[in-house]
Coordinates of C-alpha atoms in Angstrom, one line a residue:
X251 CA -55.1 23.3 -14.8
X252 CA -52.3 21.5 -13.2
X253 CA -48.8 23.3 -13.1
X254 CA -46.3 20.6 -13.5
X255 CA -42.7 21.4 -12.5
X256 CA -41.4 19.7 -15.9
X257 CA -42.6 18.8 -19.2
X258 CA -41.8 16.2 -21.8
X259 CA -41.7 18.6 -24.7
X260 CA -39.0 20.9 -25.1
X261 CA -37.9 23.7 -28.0
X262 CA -34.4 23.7 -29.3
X263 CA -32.9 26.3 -31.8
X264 CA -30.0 24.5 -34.5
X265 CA -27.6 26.9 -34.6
X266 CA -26.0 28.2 -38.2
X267 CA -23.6 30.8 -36.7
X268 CA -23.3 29.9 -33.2
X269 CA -20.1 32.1 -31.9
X270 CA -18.5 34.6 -29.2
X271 CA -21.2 37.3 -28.9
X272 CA -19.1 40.5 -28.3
X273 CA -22.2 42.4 -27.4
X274 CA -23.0 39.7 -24.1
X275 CA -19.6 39.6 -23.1
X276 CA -19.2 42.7 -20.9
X277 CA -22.1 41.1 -18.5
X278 CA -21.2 36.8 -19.0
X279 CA -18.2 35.8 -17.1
X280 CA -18.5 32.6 -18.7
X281 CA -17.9 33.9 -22.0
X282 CA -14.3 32.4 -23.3
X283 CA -13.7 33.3 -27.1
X284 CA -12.0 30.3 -28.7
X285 CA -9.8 31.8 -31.8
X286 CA -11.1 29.9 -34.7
X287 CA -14.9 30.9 -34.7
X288 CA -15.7 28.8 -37.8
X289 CA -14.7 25.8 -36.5
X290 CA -16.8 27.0 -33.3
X291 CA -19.7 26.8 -35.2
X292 CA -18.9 23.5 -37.0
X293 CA -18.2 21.9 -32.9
X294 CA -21.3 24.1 -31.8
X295 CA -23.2 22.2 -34.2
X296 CA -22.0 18.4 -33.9
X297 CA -22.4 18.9 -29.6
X298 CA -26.2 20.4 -30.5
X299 CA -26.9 17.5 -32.4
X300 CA -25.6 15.3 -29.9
X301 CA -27.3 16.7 -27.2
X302 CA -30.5 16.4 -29.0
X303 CA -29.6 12.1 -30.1
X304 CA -29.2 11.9 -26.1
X305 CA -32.6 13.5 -25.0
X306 CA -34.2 11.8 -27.7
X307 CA -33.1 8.2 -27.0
X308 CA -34.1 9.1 -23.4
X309 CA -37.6 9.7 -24.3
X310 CA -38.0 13.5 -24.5
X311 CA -39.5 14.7 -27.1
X312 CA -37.9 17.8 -29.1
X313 CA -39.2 20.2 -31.1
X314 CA -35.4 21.4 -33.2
X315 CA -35.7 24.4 -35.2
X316 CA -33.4 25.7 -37.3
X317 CA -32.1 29.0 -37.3
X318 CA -31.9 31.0 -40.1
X319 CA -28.6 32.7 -41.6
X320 CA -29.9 36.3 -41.8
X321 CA -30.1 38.1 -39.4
X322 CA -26.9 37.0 -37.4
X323 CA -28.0 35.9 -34.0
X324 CA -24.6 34.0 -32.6
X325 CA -26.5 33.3 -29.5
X326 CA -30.0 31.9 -31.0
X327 CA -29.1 28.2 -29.4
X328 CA -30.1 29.3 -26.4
X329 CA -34.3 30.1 -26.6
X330 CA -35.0 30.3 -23.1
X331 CA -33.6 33.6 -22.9
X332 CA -36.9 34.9 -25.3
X333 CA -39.4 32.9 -24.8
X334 CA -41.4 30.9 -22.1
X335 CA -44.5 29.0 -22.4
X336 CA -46.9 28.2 -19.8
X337 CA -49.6 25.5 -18.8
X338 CA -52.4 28.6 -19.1
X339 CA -51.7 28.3 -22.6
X340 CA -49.9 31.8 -22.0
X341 CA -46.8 32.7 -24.2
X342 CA -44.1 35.2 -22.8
X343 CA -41.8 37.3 -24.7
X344 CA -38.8 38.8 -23.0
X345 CA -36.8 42.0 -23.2
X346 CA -33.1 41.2 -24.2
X347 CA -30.2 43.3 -23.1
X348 CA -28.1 43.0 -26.8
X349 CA -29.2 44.2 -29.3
X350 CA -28.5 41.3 -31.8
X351 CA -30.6 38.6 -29.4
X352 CA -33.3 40.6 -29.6
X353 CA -33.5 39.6 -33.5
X354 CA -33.8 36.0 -32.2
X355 CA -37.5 36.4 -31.3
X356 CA -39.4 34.7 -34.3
X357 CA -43.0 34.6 -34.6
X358 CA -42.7 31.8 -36.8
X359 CA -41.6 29.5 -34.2
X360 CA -44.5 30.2 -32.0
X361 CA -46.8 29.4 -35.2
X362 CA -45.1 26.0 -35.8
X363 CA -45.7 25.4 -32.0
X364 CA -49.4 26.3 -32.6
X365 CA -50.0 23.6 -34.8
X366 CA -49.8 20.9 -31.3
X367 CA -50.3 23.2 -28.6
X368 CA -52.7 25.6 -27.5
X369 CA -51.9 29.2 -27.2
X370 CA -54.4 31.5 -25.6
X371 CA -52.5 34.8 -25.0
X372 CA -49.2 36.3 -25.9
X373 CA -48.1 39.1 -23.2
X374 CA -44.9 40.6 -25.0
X375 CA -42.5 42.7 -22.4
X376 CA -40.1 43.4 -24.6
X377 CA -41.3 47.1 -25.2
X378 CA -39.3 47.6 -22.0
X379 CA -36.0 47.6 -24.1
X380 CA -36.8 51.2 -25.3
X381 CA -36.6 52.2 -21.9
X382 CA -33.0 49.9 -21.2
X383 CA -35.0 47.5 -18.8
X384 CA -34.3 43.6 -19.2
X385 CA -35.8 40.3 -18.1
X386 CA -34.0 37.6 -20.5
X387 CA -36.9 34.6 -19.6
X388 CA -36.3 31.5 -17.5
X389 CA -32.7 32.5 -17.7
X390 CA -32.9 35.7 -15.8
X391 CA -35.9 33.9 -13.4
X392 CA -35.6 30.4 -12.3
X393 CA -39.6 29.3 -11.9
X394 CA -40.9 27.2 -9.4
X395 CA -43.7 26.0 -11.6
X396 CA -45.9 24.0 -9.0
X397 CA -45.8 26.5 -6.1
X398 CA -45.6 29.5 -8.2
X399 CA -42.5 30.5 -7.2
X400 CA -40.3 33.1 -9.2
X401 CA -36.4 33.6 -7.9
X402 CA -34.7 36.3 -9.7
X403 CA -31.2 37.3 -9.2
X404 CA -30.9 41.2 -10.2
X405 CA -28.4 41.9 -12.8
X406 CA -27.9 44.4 -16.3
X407 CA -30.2 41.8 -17.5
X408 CA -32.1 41.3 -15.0
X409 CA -34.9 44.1 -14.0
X410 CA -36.5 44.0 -11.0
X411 CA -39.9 46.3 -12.0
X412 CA -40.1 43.8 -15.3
X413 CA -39.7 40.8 -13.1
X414 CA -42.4 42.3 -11.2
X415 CA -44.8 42.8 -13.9
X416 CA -43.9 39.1 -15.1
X417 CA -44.8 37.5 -11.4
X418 CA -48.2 39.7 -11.0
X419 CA -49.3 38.8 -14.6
X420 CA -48.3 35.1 -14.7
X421 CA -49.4 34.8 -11.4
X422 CA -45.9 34.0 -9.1
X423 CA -44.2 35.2 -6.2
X424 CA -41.6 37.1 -6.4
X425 CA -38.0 36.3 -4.8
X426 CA -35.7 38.4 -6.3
X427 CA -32.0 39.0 -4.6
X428 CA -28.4 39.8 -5.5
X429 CA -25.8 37.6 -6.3
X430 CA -22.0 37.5 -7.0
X431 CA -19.4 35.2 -8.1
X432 CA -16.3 34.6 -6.3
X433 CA -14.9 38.0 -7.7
X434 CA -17.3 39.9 -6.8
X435 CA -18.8 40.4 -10.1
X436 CA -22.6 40.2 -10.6
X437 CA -23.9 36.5 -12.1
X438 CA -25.7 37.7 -15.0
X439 CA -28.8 34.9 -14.9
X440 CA -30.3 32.9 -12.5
X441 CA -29.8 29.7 -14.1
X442 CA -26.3 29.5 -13.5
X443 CA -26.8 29.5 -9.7
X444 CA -29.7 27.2 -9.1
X445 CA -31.8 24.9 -10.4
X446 CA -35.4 24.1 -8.9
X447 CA -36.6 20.8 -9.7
X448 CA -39.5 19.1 -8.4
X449 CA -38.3 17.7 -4.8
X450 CA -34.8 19.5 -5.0
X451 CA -33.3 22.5 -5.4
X452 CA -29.6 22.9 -6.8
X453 CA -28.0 26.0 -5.1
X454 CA -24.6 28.0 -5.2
X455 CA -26.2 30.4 -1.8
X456 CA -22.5 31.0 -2.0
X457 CA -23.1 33.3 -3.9
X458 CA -25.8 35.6 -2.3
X459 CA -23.8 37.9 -0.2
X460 CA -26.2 39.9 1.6
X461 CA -27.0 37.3 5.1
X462 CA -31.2 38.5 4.7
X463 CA -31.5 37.8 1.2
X464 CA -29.9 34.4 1.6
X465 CA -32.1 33.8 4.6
X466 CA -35.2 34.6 2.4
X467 CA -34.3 32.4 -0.1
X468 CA -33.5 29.5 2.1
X469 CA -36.5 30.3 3.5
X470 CA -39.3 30.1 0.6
X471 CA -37.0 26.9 -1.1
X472 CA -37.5 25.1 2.2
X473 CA -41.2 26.4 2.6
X474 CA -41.9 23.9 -0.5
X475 CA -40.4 21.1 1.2
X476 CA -37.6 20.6 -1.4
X477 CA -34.3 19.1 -0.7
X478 CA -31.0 21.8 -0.9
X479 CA -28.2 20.7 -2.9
X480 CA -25.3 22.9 -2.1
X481 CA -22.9 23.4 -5.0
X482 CA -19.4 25.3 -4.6
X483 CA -18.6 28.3 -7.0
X484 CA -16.0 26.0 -8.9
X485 CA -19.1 23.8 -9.5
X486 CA -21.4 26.7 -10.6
X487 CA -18.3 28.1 -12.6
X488 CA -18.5 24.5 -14.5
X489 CA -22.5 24.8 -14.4
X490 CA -23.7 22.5 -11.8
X491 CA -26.4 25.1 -11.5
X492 CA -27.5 25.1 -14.8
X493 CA -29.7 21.9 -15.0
X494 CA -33.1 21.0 -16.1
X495 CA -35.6 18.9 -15.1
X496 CA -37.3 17.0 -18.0
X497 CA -40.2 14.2 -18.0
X498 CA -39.8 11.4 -20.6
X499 CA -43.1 9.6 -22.7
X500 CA -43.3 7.6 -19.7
X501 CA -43.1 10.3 -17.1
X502 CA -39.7 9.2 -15.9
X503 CA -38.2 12.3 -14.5
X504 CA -34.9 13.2 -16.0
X505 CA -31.8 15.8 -14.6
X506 CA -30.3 17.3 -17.6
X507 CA -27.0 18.9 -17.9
X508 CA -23.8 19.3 -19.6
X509 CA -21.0 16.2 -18.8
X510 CA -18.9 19.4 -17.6
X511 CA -21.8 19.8 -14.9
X512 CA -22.0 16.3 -14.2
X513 CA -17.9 15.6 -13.9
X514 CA -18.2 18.8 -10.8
X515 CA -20.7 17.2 -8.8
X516 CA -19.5 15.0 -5.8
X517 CA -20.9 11.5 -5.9
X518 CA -22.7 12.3 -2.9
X519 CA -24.2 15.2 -4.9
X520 CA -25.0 12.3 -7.5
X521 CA -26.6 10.2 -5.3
X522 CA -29.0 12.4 -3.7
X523 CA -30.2 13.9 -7.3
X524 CA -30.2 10.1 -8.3
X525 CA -33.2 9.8 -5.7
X526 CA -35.6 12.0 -7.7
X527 CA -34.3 11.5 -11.2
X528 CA -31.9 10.0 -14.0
X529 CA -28.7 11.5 -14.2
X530 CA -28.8 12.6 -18.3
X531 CA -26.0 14.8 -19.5
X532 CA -23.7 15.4 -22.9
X533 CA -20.7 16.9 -23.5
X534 CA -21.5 20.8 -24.5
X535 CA -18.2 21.9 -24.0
X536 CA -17.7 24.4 -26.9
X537 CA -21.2 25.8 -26.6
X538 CA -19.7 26.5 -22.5
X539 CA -17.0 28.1 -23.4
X540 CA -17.9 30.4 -26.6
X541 CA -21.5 31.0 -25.2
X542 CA -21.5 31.1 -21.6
X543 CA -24.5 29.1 -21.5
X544 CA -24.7 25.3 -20.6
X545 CA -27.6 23.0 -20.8
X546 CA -30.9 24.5 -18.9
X547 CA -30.4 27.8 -21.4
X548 CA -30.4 25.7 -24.4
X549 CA -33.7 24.3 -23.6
X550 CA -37.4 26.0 -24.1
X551 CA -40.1 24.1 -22.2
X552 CA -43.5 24.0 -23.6
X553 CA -45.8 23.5 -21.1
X554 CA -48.7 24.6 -23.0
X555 CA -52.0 22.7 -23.1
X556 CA -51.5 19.9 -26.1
X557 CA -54.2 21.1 -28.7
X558 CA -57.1 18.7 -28.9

């Protein structure tokens, strides 16, 4: 079994009442209510379905689902936060901090997947809730697929005992640390602060204030030969850190974001991404502001073994 950093298929939720979650809030910085939340949903859903044109004409192929009206699950577009799947043929479900994402978990979605892909095992965490202990998936944990690598920034959502029963039972290493934005506040997912790809790592180390833990991190990226991108906190704050890296049917590598992501980076920043991938982005913008989540969260990737 080979663990490839990216895959070519990826899971994306349509949203039917994409909005402010007041129950997210307290913990997401990011979070920006726009006043007219009907009309968020309407833009929520013209930027999904542009996003989805753009991977799609560059090859990826996407699995959209749609989300259903009952129960109300404002923050359903973004999957990764419930679900991961791995090369093993292993399925993970997570334990989510508000109570209405926790209704976003469908076991209906893993039974369409199971129609292409090969599922051996599903290892479902999410009885830690009961017990007010939360690991919200490759949001929370930012997976260094090839080298087995888990980074974990700790947060209300982010547990570190859970995280350490994910690494030991998927196999990974555990890096876990703390880490801030420029208030001082805690960054409530990994995601937002880096972005491991295969040769490169996108970083706001900014943001880990304690001099150790930013040493250890440093430490284990470069330990996988990867190249450090350094991003400021006004890049992270426009989610710089929040990319993916995708493969295409030809196994062109691609470097997803939002266009807000991609109008913060520097050229030089371009240009040195540019050597491992293509530069693919779209403009998310109301899905930034009303969600707090960019491009990596709205994307699930399904590495699982294609069924035969």
């Amino acid at each position: 079994m080979i663990n490839n950093q990216s895959t070519n298929n990826i899971l994306m939720i349509r949203p039917v009442s994409f909005g402010f979650n007041e129950q997210t809030a307290g913990s997401n910085a990011f979070q920006n209510r726009e006043a007219d939340q009907q009309a968020v949903q309407d833009k929520a859903l013209t930027e999904f379905d542009g996003f989805v044109k753009v991977l799609r004409e560059n090859g990826v192929k996407v699995t959209v689902i749609d989300d259903t009206p009952q129960p109300h699950t404002p923050d359903s577009i973004f999957p990764n936060n419930w679900v991961s799947f791995h090369a093993d043929g292993q399925v993970f479900l997570y334990p989510m901090q508000a109570e209405n994402r926790r209704l976003e978990r469908r076991e209906d979605i893993i039974s369409k997947l199971e129609d292409r892909f090969k599922i051996n095992h599903v290892i479902d965490l999410s009885r830690f809730e009961d017990e007010n202990k939360f690991l919200e998936g490759t949001g929370s944990m930012v997976l260094d697929r090839e080298n087995k690598i888990a980074y974990a920034c700790l947060s209300p959502r982010t547990d570190k005992e859970v995280f350490g029963l994910f690494c030991e039972q998927a196999g990974y290493r555990a890096v876990s640390f703390d880490a801030v934005d420029e208030h001082g506040k805690a960054i409530y997912h990994t995601n937002v602060l880096m972005c491991v790809g295969s040769k490169y790592v996108v970083i706001c180390t900014d943001s880990i204030p304690n001099p150790h833990e930013k040493i250890e991190v440093l430490e284990s990226l470069r330990s996988t030969q990867k190249e450090i991108i350094e991003i400021s906190f006004e890049q992270m704050n426009r989610f710089a850190g929040n990319m993916l890296e995708v493969k295409n049917k030809t196994d062109e590598t691609l470097i997803v974001m939002s266009k807000n992501a991609f109008e913060a980076l520097f050229e030089e920043q371009k240009s040195t991404l540019q050597k491992y991938g293509k530069l693919v982005y779209a403009d998310i913008n109301t899905i930034e502001t009303n969600g707090g989540g960019s491009a990596r969260c709205m994307m699930a990737e399904v590495h699982l073994p294609v069924a035969e």
